[in-house]
Short mmCIF file of C-alpha atoms in Angstrom, two decimals:
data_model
loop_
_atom_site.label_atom_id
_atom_site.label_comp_id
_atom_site.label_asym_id
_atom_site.label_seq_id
_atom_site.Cartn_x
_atom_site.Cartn_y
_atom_site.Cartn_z
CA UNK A 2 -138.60 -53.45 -156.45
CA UNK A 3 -135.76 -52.59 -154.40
CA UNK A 4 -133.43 -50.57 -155.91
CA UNK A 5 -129.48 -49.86 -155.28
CA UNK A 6 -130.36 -47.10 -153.11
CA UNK A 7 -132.81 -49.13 -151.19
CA UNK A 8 -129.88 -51.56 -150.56
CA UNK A 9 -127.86 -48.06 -149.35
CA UNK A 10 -130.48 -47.15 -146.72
CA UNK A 11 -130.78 -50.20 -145.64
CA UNK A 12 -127.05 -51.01 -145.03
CA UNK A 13 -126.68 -47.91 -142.90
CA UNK A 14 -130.18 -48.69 -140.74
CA UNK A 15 -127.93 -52.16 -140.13
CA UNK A 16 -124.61 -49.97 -139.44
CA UNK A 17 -126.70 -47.97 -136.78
CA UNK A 18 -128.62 -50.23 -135.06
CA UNK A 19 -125.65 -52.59 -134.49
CA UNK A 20 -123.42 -49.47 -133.05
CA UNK A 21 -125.69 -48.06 -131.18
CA UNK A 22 -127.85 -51.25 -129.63
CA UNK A 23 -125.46 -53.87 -130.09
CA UNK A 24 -128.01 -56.04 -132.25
CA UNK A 25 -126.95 -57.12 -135.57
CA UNK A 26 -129.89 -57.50 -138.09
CA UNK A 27 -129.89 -59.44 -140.93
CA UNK A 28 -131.16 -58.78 -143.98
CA UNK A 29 -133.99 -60.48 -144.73
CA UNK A 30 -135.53 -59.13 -141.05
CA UNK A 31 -138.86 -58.23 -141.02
CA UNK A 32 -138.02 -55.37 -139.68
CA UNK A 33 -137.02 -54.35 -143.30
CA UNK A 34 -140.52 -55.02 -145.00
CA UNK A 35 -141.86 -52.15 -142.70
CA UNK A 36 -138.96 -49.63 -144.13
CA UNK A 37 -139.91 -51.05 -147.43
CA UNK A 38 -143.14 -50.26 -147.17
CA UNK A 39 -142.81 -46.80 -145.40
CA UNK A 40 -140.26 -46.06 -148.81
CA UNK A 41 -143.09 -47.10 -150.84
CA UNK A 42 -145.56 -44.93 -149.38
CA UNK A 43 -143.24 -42.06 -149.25
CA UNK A 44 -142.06 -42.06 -153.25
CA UNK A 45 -146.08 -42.59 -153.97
CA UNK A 46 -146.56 -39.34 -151.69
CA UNK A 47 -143.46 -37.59 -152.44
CA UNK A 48 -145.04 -36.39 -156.24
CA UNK A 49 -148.11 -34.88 -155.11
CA UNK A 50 -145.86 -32.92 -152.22
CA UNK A 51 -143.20 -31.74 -154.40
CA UNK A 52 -146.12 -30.59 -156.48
CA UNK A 53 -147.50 -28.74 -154.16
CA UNK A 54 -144.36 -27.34 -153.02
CA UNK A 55 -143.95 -26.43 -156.47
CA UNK A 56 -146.99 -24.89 -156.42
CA UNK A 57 -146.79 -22.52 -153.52
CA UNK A 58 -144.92 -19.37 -155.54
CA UNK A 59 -147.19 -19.55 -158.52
CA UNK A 60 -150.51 -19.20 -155.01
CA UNK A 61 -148.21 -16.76 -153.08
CA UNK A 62 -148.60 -14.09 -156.68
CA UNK A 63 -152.40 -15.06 -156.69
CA UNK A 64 -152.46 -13.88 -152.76
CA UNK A 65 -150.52 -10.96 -153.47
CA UNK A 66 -152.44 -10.10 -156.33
CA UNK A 67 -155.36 -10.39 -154.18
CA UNK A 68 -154.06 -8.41 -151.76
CA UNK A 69 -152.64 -5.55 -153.94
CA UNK A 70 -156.37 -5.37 -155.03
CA UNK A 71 -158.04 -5.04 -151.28
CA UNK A 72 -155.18 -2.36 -151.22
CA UNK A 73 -156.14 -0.51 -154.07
CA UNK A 74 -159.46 -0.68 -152.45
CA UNK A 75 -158.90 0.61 -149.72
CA UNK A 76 -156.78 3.46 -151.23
CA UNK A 77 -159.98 4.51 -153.27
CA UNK A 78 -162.12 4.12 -149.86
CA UNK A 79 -159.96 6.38 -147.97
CA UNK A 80 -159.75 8.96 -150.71
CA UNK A 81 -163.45 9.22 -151.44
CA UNK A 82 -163.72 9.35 -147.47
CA UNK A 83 -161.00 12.08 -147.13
CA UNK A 84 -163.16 14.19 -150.14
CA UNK A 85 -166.19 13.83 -148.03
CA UNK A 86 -164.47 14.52 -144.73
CA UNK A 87 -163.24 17.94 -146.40
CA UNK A 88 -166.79 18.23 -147.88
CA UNK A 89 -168.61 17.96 -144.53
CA UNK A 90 -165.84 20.38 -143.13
CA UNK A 91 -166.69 22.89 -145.57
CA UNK A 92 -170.52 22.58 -145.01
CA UNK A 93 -169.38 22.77 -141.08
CA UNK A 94 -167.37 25.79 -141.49
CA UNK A 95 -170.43 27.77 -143.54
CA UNK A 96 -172.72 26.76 -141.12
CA UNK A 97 -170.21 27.97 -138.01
CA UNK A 98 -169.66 31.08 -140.16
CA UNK A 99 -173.45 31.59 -140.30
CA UNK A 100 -174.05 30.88 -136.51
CA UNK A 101 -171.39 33.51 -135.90
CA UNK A 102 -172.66 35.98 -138.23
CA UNK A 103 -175.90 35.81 -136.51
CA UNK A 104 -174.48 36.39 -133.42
CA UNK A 105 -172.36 39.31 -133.95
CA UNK A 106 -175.97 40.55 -135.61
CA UNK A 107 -177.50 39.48 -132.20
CA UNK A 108 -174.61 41.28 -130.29
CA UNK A 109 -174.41 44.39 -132.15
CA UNK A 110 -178.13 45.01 -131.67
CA UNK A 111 -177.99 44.43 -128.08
CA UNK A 112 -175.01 46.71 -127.68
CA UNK A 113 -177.47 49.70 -129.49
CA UNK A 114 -179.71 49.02 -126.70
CA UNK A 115 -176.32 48.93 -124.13
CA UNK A 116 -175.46 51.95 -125.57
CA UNK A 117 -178.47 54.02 -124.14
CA UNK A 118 -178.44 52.43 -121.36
CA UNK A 119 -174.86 53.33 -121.39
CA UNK A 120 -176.11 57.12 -121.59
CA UNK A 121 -178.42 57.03 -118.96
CA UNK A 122 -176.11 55.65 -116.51
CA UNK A 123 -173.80 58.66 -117.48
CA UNK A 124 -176.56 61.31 -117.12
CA UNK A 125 -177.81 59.66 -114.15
CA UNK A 126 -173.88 60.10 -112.84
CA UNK A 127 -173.75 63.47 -113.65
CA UNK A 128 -177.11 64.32 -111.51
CA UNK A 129 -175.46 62.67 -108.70
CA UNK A 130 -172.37 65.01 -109.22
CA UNK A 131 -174.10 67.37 -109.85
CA UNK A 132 -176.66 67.17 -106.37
CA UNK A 133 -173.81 66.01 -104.54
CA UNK A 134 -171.92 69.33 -105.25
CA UNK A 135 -175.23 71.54 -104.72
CA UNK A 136 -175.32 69.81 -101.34
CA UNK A 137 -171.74 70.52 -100.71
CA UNK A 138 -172.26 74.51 -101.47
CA UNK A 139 -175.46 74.51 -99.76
CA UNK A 140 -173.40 72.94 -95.95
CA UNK A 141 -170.78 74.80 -96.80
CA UNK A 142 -172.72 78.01 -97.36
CA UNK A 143 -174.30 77.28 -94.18
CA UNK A 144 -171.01 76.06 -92.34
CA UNK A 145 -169.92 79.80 -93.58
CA UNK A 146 -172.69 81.76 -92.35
CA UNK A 147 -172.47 79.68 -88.86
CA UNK A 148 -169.10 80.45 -88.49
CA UNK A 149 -169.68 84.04 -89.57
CA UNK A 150 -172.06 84.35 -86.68
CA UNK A 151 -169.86 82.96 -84.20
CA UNK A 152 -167.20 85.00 -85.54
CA UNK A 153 -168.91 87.99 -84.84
CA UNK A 154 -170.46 87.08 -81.44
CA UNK A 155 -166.65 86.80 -80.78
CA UNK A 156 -165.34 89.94 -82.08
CA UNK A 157 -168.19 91.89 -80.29
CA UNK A 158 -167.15 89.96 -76.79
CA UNK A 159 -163.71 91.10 -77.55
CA UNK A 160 -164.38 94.81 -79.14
CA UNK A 161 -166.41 95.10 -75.32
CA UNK A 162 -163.31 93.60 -73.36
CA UNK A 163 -161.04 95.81 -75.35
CA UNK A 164 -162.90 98.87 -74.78
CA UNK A 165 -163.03 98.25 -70.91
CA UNK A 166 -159.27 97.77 -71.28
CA UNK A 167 -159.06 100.96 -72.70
CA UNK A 168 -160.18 102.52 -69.69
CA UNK A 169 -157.80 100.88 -67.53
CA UNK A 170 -154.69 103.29 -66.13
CA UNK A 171 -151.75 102.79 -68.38
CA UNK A 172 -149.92 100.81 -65.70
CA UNK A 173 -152.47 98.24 -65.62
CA UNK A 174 -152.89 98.32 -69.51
CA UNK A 175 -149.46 96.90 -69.92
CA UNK A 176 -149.92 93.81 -68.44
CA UNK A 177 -152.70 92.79 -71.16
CA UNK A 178 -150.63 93.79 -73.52
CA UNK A 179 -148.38 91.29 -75.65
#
């Protein structure tokens, strides 16, 4: 059972152990049955791993495949979900367009109702002006015919002092004179 390359390996695990320990091992050691036996288990295990190995491209194409599928998938998902994202945006945007419809309705009707109320705050302006400037004439008219009165009690106080002045001697006169 052993083989020319057996005799190799061994030969160097000799060449090793006597350089680097100092022990020289002979061949028929013991020690050799157990690297016998570890070659035989590794050729009888060395098939069904290079098989495997072998194997591994040949699995990798099934995973992709199975992964180019969940994409594919998911590329249909997210396109259905996009059309019924834009579908519920369109129902949205009628049902915002109604709600705003309705509420310029709303608003224009309240603004009819604004709007008189709008003219009766303007007539009821005016009337104020309009009292407010029949009150002004009326104190002023008053004011006038006040001042009219004192005006003339005035004049008549002077016309009197004037007239007494008058009578003075001409001498006398001139000194209340300007």
């Amino acid at each position: 059972m052993k083989s020319e390359k057996t005799d190799d390996v061994l030969e160097v695990i000799r060449a090793n152990v006597l350089s680097k320990l100092d022990i020289k091992i002979s061949k028929d050691d013991p020690i050799f049955s157990l690297v016998l036996a570890n070659q035989a288990v590794l050729d009888r295990l060395a098939d069904p791993l290079v098989l495997a190995v072998k194997q591994i491209p040949g699995e990798m194409g099934l995973g992709i495949e199975k992964i180019a599928a969940a994409v594919e998938n998911a590329e249909r998902t997210v396109e259905k979900l996009v059309e019924e994202g834009k579908t519920a945006l369109a129902d949205a945007r009628a049902n915002e367009a109604k709600k705003l419809l309705k509420f310029v309705r709303e608003s224009l009707e309240f603004n009819k109702g604004v709007s008189h109320t709008k003219f009766s705050i303007i007539v009821g302006i005016c009337l104020f002006f309009a009292l407010s400037m029949t009150a002004i004439g009326g104190i002023s008219y008053f004011a006038v015919k006040e001042a009219s009165k004192d005006s003339e009690f005035w004049y008549k106080k002077w016309a009197a002092q004037d007239k007494k002045i008058q009578t003075l001697p001409p001498a006398i006169k001139k000194l209340f004179q300007p």
